Amino acid sequence: MAGVAGGNDFQWCFSQVKGAIDEDVAEADIISTVEFNYSGELLATGDKGGRVVIFQHEQESKNRPHLRGEYNVYSTFQSHEPEFDYLKSLEIEEKINKIRWLPQQNAAHFLLSTNDKTIKLWKISERDKRAEGYNLKDEDGRLRDPFRITSLRVCPITHIVDIKPANMEELTEVITAAECHPHQCNVFVYSSSKGTIRLCDMRAAALCDRHSKFFEEPEDPSSRSFFSEIISSISDVKFSHSGRYMMTRDYLSVKVWDLNMENRPVETYQVHEYLRSKLCSLYENDCIFDKFECCWNGSDSAIMTGSYNNFFRMFDRNTRRDITLEASRESSKPRATLKPRKVSTGGKRKKDEISVDSLDFNKKILHTAWHPKDNVIAVAATNNLYIFQDKIN
Amino acid sequence: MLGRGVKRKWSCLADLEAEALPAEKQKNGEEGPGDEGGFHVAPSESDMSHLQQRQLVLGLCLEKLQHYQAGVELSLRRSVLLINTLRQIQEDMQSDGVETCTSETLLNDVNADSCLLRDDVREDMPVTCPGCSEGDGDDLPLSPPLSPEFPSQEANSSADQPRSLPPATISSFSDAVNAMGYLSDLALDDIFEDIDTSMYETSDLPSAWAAGSLWPISVSLWADEDVKMRPSSHASAGSLQSCLMDLNELDHIMEILVKS
């Protein structure tokens, strides 16, 4: 079966799954962000309970060279705690919204983690290089933690963009996502709930109220509905590794934009168009507000995003082929090839297809990550982290 | 509406109301774990007319904006999207009111195939509905039949005796503001403390609504269900409902009451 991002011989297969198997999912265990570091050696996840788990890729053992190697737990720490803002009578969730790795400059690893209120910079260093194997206990006999995790700075936040209107009652648009350009550190983009993207240059002004570029696709009047604005709300924006493109995710599609063309995207990929006729139901059960993320592969030739029923989708930008795969325990046998899935939209449902009405909207893949160099992907399915890789022939 | 793959018919508005009820129990947070093993969507909604959908979305919108009362926090993004949807519905209703015939004549047709429910109303009859244009003996009297549940007494009394908004409404307004998050710095409770209902002219309320001052209000357009499901907010329903009665919602509410 022809695959995506690698040619005709390419196939995705199961590698590992992390997390509890229980049917009852603890809310705190729900994964809220996944991120590879720059080399792909480390993979970090954040969860609703405010914890960060870092996995490290272990080299293939000499005994089993056909295996690419596995990701095993490297470090775990409590990044954020729930807070209560007494002034506003609001609880601030400890959920980790985002993790970003800093480029590695020495033996220590640095990452940023954030919840709704506070961004923290963490330094993870191995305390004792020789900790492996011996001398793991200190004088008191307690097991020494081989890692030192230091929280470095909790800085006051400087506002760069403020779109709050003078009168709060006039608020009709909010910022939904933002990202810095991978090469030009003074450039960043932010997306809005109305489906627009603004590119700003921090060299122009301290407060980037005026954008340098404004990206918006004109609305198709024939598809206008009460849900048009909600589904146009951008849930994620990601620059390509090259820095020449950016990708946005709205409820039903993924769009690739050329930074030099503001009036429309250069590519549009339908993630689950069959949901368009179900928007009223999805509005009722709040699924229409789900925020899906998207990611590029290392060479920017393919993009990936999640969907419902634990499905995730990949699009090859060159061949225009796409594939739907599922993260499930059933297909989690070691090195088992993932079978492409299909949702039947017409009247007749073929043998292996699943009908739209049977999709489980509780099982949503919101967070995915692609290894910066290799064909290894991490897919977060509620409280489980799946790792898939290409088949090495 | 959230069945487990069970086919349902969308033949009339009453079915829509019935579907809306079980969905309430299945609402979760944004990334919540599943209950009883997942939920699904109903079969295609293409059978729903524009008006039916608008009615449903309007009710759901208000329901969701009121959800903070049940302890579920609304994110700023979601609040803004919901309020924008409400504005869009209101604009749609206002433009609708210009084209179609008066609510009274529409409501007079108690037939199951009333013109309001037919998809072809807007295309075939830009100005009047069959009840108006035919003008034969089948027409009922012009005054709309009021069902016993219709709070007309409340509407009349509150119009005659101006009184301040009940505390439940004030607290629900300020709760809504709090639910909006960090950027909110309005003291709406101060604003609404001494306001008389007589200040709400019928023309003012729609314009205030359009301006975006429609914070979550403790009122439901489905009078019966509101009593059953949210007894705490029903106390405030009467006075505000009297204001809303004068808006274009009148025809929709009457339609529901007539059907039930």
XYZ file of C-alpha atoms in Angstrom:
653
model
C 0.000 0.000 0.000
C 1.402 3.329 -0.975
C 2.274 5.438 1.984
C 2.821 9.035 2.779
C 6.108 10.883 3.141
C 8.487 8.348 1.802
C 7.313 6.855 -1.422
C 5.615 3.675 -2.389
C 7.471 1.382 -0.033
C 6.707 3.481 2.958
C 4.560 2.124 5.755
C 3.908 3.208 9.273
C 4.105 0.650 12.017
C 3.516 0.587 15.710
C 6.494 1.103 17.970
C 5.394 1.856 21.508
C 2.517 3.043 23.638
C 2.889 4.800 26.985
C 0.201 5.267 29.575
C -2.444 3.369 31.477
C -4.723 0.891 29.788
C -7.669 1.461 32.129
C -10.994 2.374 30.673
C -11.401 4.986 33.406
C -9.150 7.834 32.447
C -7.955 10.103 35.233
C -8.385 13.702 34.136
C -4.898 14.604 35.319
C -3.367 12.000 33.009
C -4.787 13.490 29.849
C -1.885 14.547 27.654
C -2.109 18.182 26.673
C 1.075 18.704 24.666
C 3.772 16.682 22.873
C 7.095 17.986 21.602
C 10.323 16.525 20.246
C 13.511 18.423 20.944
C 15.709 19.724 18.116
C 17.653 16.501 17.668
C 14.726 14.190 18.253
C 16.602 12.473 21.016
C 14.140 13.691 23.619
C 10.350 13.675 23.570
C 8.415 15.642 26.152
C 4.754 15.421 27.104
C 2.743 17.654 29.387
C -0.549 16.687 30.971
C -3.587 18.196 32.616
C -2.141 17.459 36.025
C 0.726 19.851 35.392
C 3.359 17.172 34.980
C 6.069 16.925 32.369
C 7.401 13.546 31.276
C 10.520 13.387 29.142
C 11.362 10.320 27.120
C 14.793 9.658 25.716
C 15.572 7.729 22.617
C 17.884 4.857 23.275
C 20.163 3.750 20.559
C 19.531 0.503 18.812
C 21.211 -2.271 20.653
C 23.839 -4.189 18.813
C 21.906 -7.368 19.409
C 18.787 -6.144 17.645
C 19.939 -3.843 14.865
C 16.664 -3.992 12.968
C 14.955 -2.023 15.683
C 15.169 1.708 15.464
C 15.380 2.046 19.195
C 12.854 2.970 21.806
C 11.849 5.970 23.816
C 12.028 5.370 27.528
C 11.311 7.610 30.459
C 14.191 9.961 31.090
C 12.710 12.305 33.650
C 9.410 13.311 35.225
C 8.622 16.403 37.223
C 5.753 18.510 38.430
C 5.922 21.637 36.353
C 2.849 23.600 37.409
C 0.439 23.495 40.299
C -3.155 24.670 40.365
C -3.546 28.192 41.610
C -6.450 30.220 42.799
C -6.763 33.870 41.901
C -8.621 35.240 44.922
C -9.133 38.629 43.372
C -11.071 37.332 40.409
C -12.354 34.203 42.101
C -10.877 32.064 39.368
C -9.038 28.810 39.440
C -5.941 28.705 37.252
C -5.491 25.278 35.758
C -2.196 23.499 36.125
C -2.652 21.962 32.698
C 0.468 22.272 30.544
C -0.613 24.069 27.391
C 2.725 23.971 25.614
C 6.266 22.727 25.864
C 9.066 24.145 23.759
C 12.626 22.939 23.773
C 15.545 25.316 23.517
C 18.335 24.418 21.102
C 20.910 22.446 23.014
C 24.138 24.267 23.714
C 25.784 22.134 26.352
C 25.173 18.919 28.223
C 22.090 20.310 29.926
C 18.666 20.454 28.293
C 16.407 23.457 28.540
C 12.705 23.562 27.975
C 9.848 25.974 28.437
C 6.535 24.840 29.838
C 3.467 26.965 30.311
C -0.024 26.862 31.750
C -2.658 29.592 31.411
C -0.740 31.995 33.548
C 2.969 31.205 33.940
C 5.780 30.274 31.615
C 8.626 28.414 33.255
C 12.103 27.715 32.017
C 13.570 24.430 33.130
C 17.107 23.141 33.104
C 17.532 19.409 33.081
C 21.022 18.222 33.739
C 22.381 14.868 34.699
C 23.843 15.272 38.116
C 26.296 12.508 37.878
C 27.412 11.230 34.526
C 28.336 7.990 36.138
C 24.953 7.537 37.784
C 24.077 4.726 35.516
C 24.649 1.451 37.243
C 26.159 2.466 40.534
C 26.468 5.001 43.274
C 22.795 5.721 43.119
C 22.397 6.092 46.852
C 23.590 9.038 48.849
C 24.917 8.950 52.402
C 21.524 8.509 54.018
C 20.807 5.510 51.908
C 18.074 7.195 49.907
C 18.101 6.707 46.207
C 19.717 9.684 44.569
C 17.817 11.293 41.839
C 20.167 11.088 38.876
C 18.796 14.287 37.495
C 18.708 17.745 38.782
C 15.816 19.725 37.540
C 15.998 23.373 38.215
C 13.357 25.931 37.597
C 15.303 28.922 36.440
C 13.189 31.926 35.886
C 9.601 32.925 36.223
C 9.523 36.234 34.421
C 6.858 38.879 34.304
C 5.280 38.836 30.902
C 5.866 41.678 28.473
C 2.943 42.367 26.215
C 3.813 42.487 22.571
C 0.346 42.359 21.121
C -2.810 43.557 22.785
C -6.046 43.385 20.850
C -8.271 44.066 23.823
C -10.790 46.746 22.934
C -11.354 49.725 25.222
C -14.849 48.489 25.888
C -14.880 44.788 26.715
C -18.364 44.513 25.319
C -16.875 45.159 21.907
C -14.619 42.128 22.125
C -15.384 39.980 19.123
C -12.048 38.374 18.334
C -9.373 36.643 20.411
C -5.865 35.401 19.778
C -5.842 31.649 19.459
C -2.255 30.638 18.637
C 1.142 32.149 18.044
C 4.595 31.121 16.928
C 7.981 32.644 16.373
C 9.666 32.337 13.013
C 12.259 29.537 13.082
C 15.045 31.680 11.629
C 14.086 35.319 12.042
C 13.677 35.681 15.763
C 12.105 39.129 15.432
C 9.208 37.783 13.374
C 6.206 36.010 14.796
C 2.652 35.211 13.768
C -0.564 34.980 15.693
C -3.909 33.603 14.649
C -7.400 34.637 15.660
C -10.810 33.178 16.367
C -12.021 34.698 13.083
C -9.633 32.693 10.935
C -7.071 35.407 10.309
C -3.314 35.334 10.761
C -1.150 38.362 11.400
C 2.589 38.437 10.959
C 4.471 40.944 13.067
C 7.998 42.225 13.213
C 9.231 43.165 16.654
C 11.838 45.448 15.200
C 9.088 47.736 13.937
C 7.637 48.617 17.333
C 7.647 47.504 20.943
C 3.913 46.945 20.811
C 3.056 45.148 17.613
C -0.440 46.521 17.233
C 0.027 46.907 13.546
C 0.843 43.829 11.581
C 3.322 43.554 8.769
C 1.184 41.001 6.944
C -2.423 39.952 7.202
C -3.485 36.525 5.980
C -7.108 35.720 5.360
C -8.943 33.570 2.870
C -12.145 35.120 1.551
C -15.199 33.283 2.790
C -17.209 31.184 0.402
C -20.686 32.724 0.680
C -22.409 29.513 -0.385
C -21.129 27.644 2.658
C -22.082 30.291 5.180
C -23.888 28.972 8.250
C -24.335 29.817 11.899
C -21.178 27.840 12.537
C -18.987 29.490 9.916
C -17.070 31.626 12.347
C -16.583 28.876 14.887
C -15.162 26.464 12.345
C -12.941 29.145 10.857
C -11.343 29.772 14.244
C -7.708 28.765 13.947
C -6.590 26.312 16.601
C -2.914 26.021 15.667
C -0.308 27.760 13.536
C 3.114 26.298 12.704
C 5.934 27.576 10.581
C 7.582 25.128 8.222
C 11.150 24.194 9.073
C 12.267 26.155 6.055
C 10.543 29.263 7.348
C 8.997 29.903 3.977
C 5.534 28.552 4.751
C 3.182 28.360 7.638
C 0.345 25.976 8.307
C -2.933 26.712 10.066
C -5.512 24.319 11.461
C -9.165 25.184 11.694
C -11.950 22.817 12.602
C -12.324 21.024 9.291
C -9.129 21.705 7.381
C -5.412 22.366 7.338
C -4.091 25.197 5.176
C -0.579 25.877 4.018
C 0.253 29.519 3.426
C 3.133 31.016 1.507
C 4.375 33.904 3.612
C 4.575 35.973 0.458
C 0.900 35.542 -0.379
C -1.641 36.954 1.995
C -4.909 36.650 0.156
C -5.290 32.890 0.178
C -3.498 29.679 1.195
C -1.449 27.797 -1.383
C -2.743 24.422 -0.226
C -5.870 23.293 1.596
C -6.354 19.810 2.972
C -9.710 18.539 4.208
C -9.262 16.639 7.424
C -12.797 15.382 7.990
C -15.127 17.111 5.576
C -17.826 14.549 6.389
C -18.379 16.453 9.622
C -19.653 19.521 7.796
C -23.195 18.170 7.730
C -22.965 17.357 11.434
C -21.939 20.764 12.693
C -25.151 21.292 14.628
C -24.645 18.110 16.625
C -20.993 18.921 17.130
C -21.996 22.341 18.348
C -24.398 20.789 20.786
C -21.868 18.379 22.287
C -19.171 21.092 22.253
C -16.881 19.135 19.941
C -16.963 22.033 17.492
C -14.777 23.901 19.967
C -12.060 21.229 20.013
C -8.633 22.616 19.245
C -6.640 20.360 16.984
C -2.939 20.891 16.393
C -0.895 20.150 13.305
C 2.760 19.506 12.525
C 5.274 19.302 9.687
C 7.701 16.497 9.032
C 11.395 17.306 9.031
C 11.631 18.006 5.321
C 8.295 19.901 5.142
C 7.087 17.419 2.550
C 4.281 16.098 4.734
C 1.911 17.365 7.383
C -0.033 15.597 10.093
C -3.052 16.401 12.208
C -5.546 14.588 14.396
C -9.227 13.811 14.164
C -11.866 11.849 16.081
C -12.173 8.150 16.857
C -8.430 8.232 17.565
C -7.814 8.794 13.883
C -5.010 10.959 12.636
C -4.330 12.124 9.119
C -1.203 12.668 7.076
C -0.937 14.575 3.835
C 1.947 14.334 1.393
C 2.378 17.744 -0.175
C 4.218 16.430 -3.203
C 2.146 13.434 -4.207
C -1.082 14.908 -2.809
C -1.803 11.541 -1.253
C -3.332 11.324 2.171
C -3.776 8.580 4.686
C -5.893 8.030 7.777
C -4.462 5.942 10.578
C -5.710 4.972 13.995
C -4.002 4.960 17.368
C -5.557 2.033 19.131
C -4.534 -0.681 21.516
C -5.939 -3.263 19.138
C -3.342 -2.519 16.492
C -0.522 -2.173 18.974
C 1.493 -5.263 18.301
C 5.228 -4.711 18.067
C 6.204 -3.522 14.605
C 2.706 -4.212 13.329
C 1.952 -2.233 10.189
C -0.835 0.267 10.581
C -3.758 -0.338 8.351
C -5.206 2.717 6.624
C -8.676 3.624 7.867
C -11.549 5.086 5.965
C -14.743 6.835 6.949
C -17.662 6.047 4.702
C -19.619 9.091 3.716
C -22.042 7.689 1.187
C -24.923 5.332 1.625
C -23.045 2.094 1.199
C -20.454 1.282 3.739
C -17.654 -0.915 2.498
C -16.266 -3.739 4.552
C -13.508 -2.062 6.519
C -15.001 1.385 6.588
C -16.556 3.074 9.550
C -19.621 5.244 9.235
C -19.677 8.810 10.492
C -22.423 7.983 12.949
C -20.247 5.361 14.593
C -17.273 7.608 15.216
C -16.400 8.074 18.853
C -16.142 11.806 19.460
C -14.726 11.257 22.906
C -11.582 9.808 21.386
C -9.892 12.803 19.877
C -6.304 13.220 18.759
C -5.515 16.849 19.450
C -1.736 16.670 19.846
C 0.790 15.085 17.520
C 4.510 15.553 16.927
C 6.877 14.540 14.140
C 10.528 13.758 14.745
C 12.651 16.576 13.271
C 14.747 14.220 11.162
C 13.355 10.705 11.041
C 10.001 9.192 10.241
C 9.005 8.774 13.845
C 5.777 10.276 15.131
C 4.277 10.705 18.573
C 0.490 10.757 18.817
C -1.351 11.619 22.029
C -4.636 9.773 22.421
C -6.212 11.102 25.609
C -3.973 9.587 28.286
C -1.878 7.378 26.025
C 1.139 8.312 23.970
C 1.648 6.271 20.822
C 4.927 6.196 18.972
C 4.939 5.031 15.379
C 7.843 4.720 12.987
C 8.517 3.678 9.470
C 9.181 0.080 8.682
C 12.845 -0.619 8.206
C 13.111 -3.192 5.508
C -29.700 14.306 19.427
C -26.709 12.360 20.664
C -27.828 8.859 19.993
C -25.595 5.884 19.604
C -26.018 5.601 15.861
C -29.783 5.428 16.147
C -31.533 7.004 13.217
C -33.853 9.813 14.117
C -36.288 11.831 12.096
C -36.179 15.580 11.896
C -39.721 16.043 10.794
C -40.884 18.691 13.200
C -39.726 21.069 15.854
C -41.070 18.988 18.722
C -38.608 16.262 17.883
C -35.793 18.780 17.963
C -36.690 19.819 21.474
C -36.842 16.237 22.613
C -33.410 15.588 21.127
C -31.931 18.614 22.809
C -32.742 17.372 26.270
C -30.613 14.222 26.563
C -27.645 16.046 25.083
C -27.451 18.237 28.158
C -26.515 15.308 30.317
C -23.659 14.359 28.052
C -21.853 17.663 28.025
C -18.229 17.469 29.053
C -15.382 19.861 29.490
C -13.065 20.729 26.641
C -10.778 17.764 27.025
C -12.709 15.672 29.458
C -12.575 11.908 29.646
C -15.446 9.987 28.195
C -18.521 8.940 30.024
C -20.219 5.607 29.461
C -17.932 4.992 26.503
C -18.184 7.738 23.920
C -20.864 9.729 22.168
C -21.822 10.026 18.561
C -23.643 12.401 16.254
C -27.091 12.182 14.795
C -27.739 11.418 11.167
C -27.538 14.220 8.634
C -29.035 17.530 9.577
C -29.838 18.540 6.032
C -33.529 17.919 6.710
C -33.579 20.758 9.201
C -34.868 23.999 7.820
C -32.992 27.206 8.297
C -35.488 28.391 10.873
C -35.425 25.137 12.768
C -31.683 25.210 12.938
C -31.633 28.820 13.950
C -34.058 28.125 16.745
C -32.019 25.200 17.958
C -28.717 27.030 17.792
C -30.193 30.015 19.591
C -31.362 27.856 22.458
C -28.099 25.972 22.659
C -26.167 29.215 22.625
C -28.032 30.596 25.579
C -27.732 27.277 27.351
C -23.994 27.219 26.918
C -23.553 30.792 28.035
C -25.497 29.939 31.149
C -23.371 26.908 31.825
C -21.050 28.756 34.140
C -23.848 28.637 36.669
C -23.367 24.911 36.853
C -19.741 25.448 37.687
C -18.311 24.961 34.216
C -15.920 27.730 33.315
C -16.168 29.202 29.864
C -12.942 30.118 28.156
C -12.674 33.588 26.678
C -12.453 32.159 23.179
C -15.572 30.098 23.618
C -17.519 32.946 25.176
C -16.632 35.262 22.322
C -17.538 32.666 19.699
C -20.880 31.984 21.389
C -21.748 35.655 21.675
C -20.788 36.223 18.047
C -23.067 33.345 17.070
C -25.882 34.944 19.038
C -25.309 38.232 17.241
C -25.416 36.480 13.921
C -28.683 34.781 14.826
C -30.150 38.045 15.969
C -29.192 39.748 12.713
C -30.649 36.834 10.826
C -33.892 37.120 12.774
C -34.085 40.823 12.226
C -33.632 40.489 8.491
C -36.143 37.665 8.574
C -38.737 39.786 10.307
C -38.646 42.275 7.488
C -39.465 39.706 4.852
C -42.024 37.407 6.397
C -45.531 38.180 7.503
C -46.513 39.124 11.000
C -46.171 36.632 13.776
C -49.858 36.608 14.570
C -50.978 35.490 11.177
C -48.223 32.894 11.023
C -49.229 31.441 14.341
C -52.852 31.207 13.393
C -52.138 28.224 11.246
C -52.006 25.467 13.832
C -51.744 22.876 11.155
C -48.755 20.591 11.467
C -47.622 21.864 8.101
C -47.608 25.436 9.269
C -45.862 27.771 6.912
C -43.137 28.509 9.417
C -41.960 24.943 9.373
C -41.898 24.525 5.673
C -38.573 24.888 3.970
C -40.096 26.634 1.034
C -41.520 29.519 3.015
C -38.709 31.897 2.293
C -38.443 31.140 -1.366
C -42.099 30.936 -2.316
C -43.540 33.653 -0.167
C -41.256 36.575 0.220
C -43.964 38.734 1.677
C -46.884 36.732 2.946
C -47.610 33.186 3.913
C -50.498 31.137 2.571
C -52.608 32.059 5.571
C -52.360 35.713 4.738
C -52.695 35.599 0.998
C -55.515 33.095 0.737
C -57.739 34.803 3.234
C -60.412 32.139 3.212
C -62.652 30.862 5.944
C -60.017 28.516 7.310
C -58.180 31.374 8.903
C -58.421 31.593 12.628
C -58.967 34.869 14.441
C -56.084 37.286 14.353
C -55.275 37.268 18.036
C -52.881 34.474 18.778
C -54.212 31.679 20.962
C -52.423 31.765 24.263
C -51.618 28.549 25.997
C -51.963 28.365 29.778
C -48.184 28.291 30.238
C -47.680 31.527 28.393
C -46.609 34.073 30.978
C -48.688 36.905 29.584
C -49.729 37.950 33.047
C -46.110 38.287 34.008
C -45.399 40.308 30.905
C -48.220 42.700 31.620
C -47.493 43.109 35.274
C -43.816 43.765 34.838
C -44.518 46.328 32.161
C -46.922 48.164 34.440
C -44.858 47.959 37.592
C -41.250 48.784 36.994
C -38.981 46.990 39.387
C -35.289 46.293 39.588
C -33.833 43.139 38.202
C -33.942 40.264 40.620
C -30.663 39.460 42.376
C -30.357 36.160 40.543
C -30.045 38.022 37.256
C -27.495 40.473 38.617
C -25.333 37.721 39.996
C -25.614 35.785 36.765
C -24.401 38.829 34.838
C -21.415 39.327 37.089
C -20.707 35.617 37.076
C -20.637 35.769 33.305
C -18.137 38.581 33.468
C -15.945 36.615 35.845
C -16.114 33.655 33.571
C -14.639 35.754 30.810
C -11.269 35.611 32.438
C -8.366 37.924 33.072
C -9.094 40.574 30.505
C -12.479 41.353 31.941
C -12.520 44.419 34.124
C -16.120 45.535 34.022
C -18.157 45.885 37.169
C -21.456 44.876 35.707
C -23.045 44.301 39.092
C -22.756 48.021 39.752
C -24.323 48.846 36.452
C -27.294 46.583 36.851
C -28.075 47.156 40.487
C -30.743 49.813 40.171
C -31.990 49.344 36.678
C -35.721 49.219 36.129
C -37.178 46.958 33.543
C -39.059 49.941 32.184
C -35.748 51.227 30.919
C -35.660 48.431 28.402
C -37.537 49.829 25.453
C -38.257 47.165 22.891
C -36.126 48.941 20.338
C -33.244 49.352 22.748
C -32.806 45.755 23.661
C -32.095 44.477 20.148
C -29.597 47.278 19.568
C -27.906 46.570 22.867
C -27.807 42.976 21.869
C -26.244 43.845 18.544
C -23.685 45.987 20.319
C -22.586 42.923 22.188
C -23.876 43.625 25.640
C -25.719 40.354 25.642
C -24.063 38.760 28.619
C -25.493 35.423 29.649
C -29.035 35.992 30.783
C -31.037 33.667 32.944
C -33.856 33.031 30.598
C -34.859 30.276 28.305
C -37.113 30.428 25.309
C -38.509 27.054 26.159
C -40.555 27.919 29.204
C -41.517 24.409 30.205
C -38.065 22.863 29.988
C -36.524 25.752 31.839
C -38.713 25.139 34.858
C -37.724 21.507 34.941
C -34.044 21.825 34.345
C -32.961 25.045 35.995
C -35.248 26.008 38.834
C -32.674 28.397 40.261
C -32.718 30.646 37.243
C -36.407 30.579 36.645
C -36.986 33.312 39.192
C -35.292 35.756 36.920
C -36.965 34.457 33.818
C -40.164 36.387 34.230
C -38.991 39.969 34.064
C -36.495 39.519 31.273
C -38.828 37.295 29.410
C -41.298 40.156 29.303
C -38.744 42.175 27.408
C -37.906 39.392 25.050
C -41.565 38.810 24.353
C -41.597 42.041 22.413
C -38.803 40.954 20.163
C -38.928 38.703 17.207
C -38.717 35.699 19.524
C -42.441 36.062 20.072
C -43.348 34.195 16.954
C -40.931 31.408 17.711
C -42.072 30.964 21.262
C -45.684 30.958 20.245
C -44.937 28.366 17.673
C -43.412 26.091 20.283
C -46.243 26.566 22.717
C -48.790 26.007 20.024
C -47.073 22.829 18.981
C -46.858 21.549 22.545
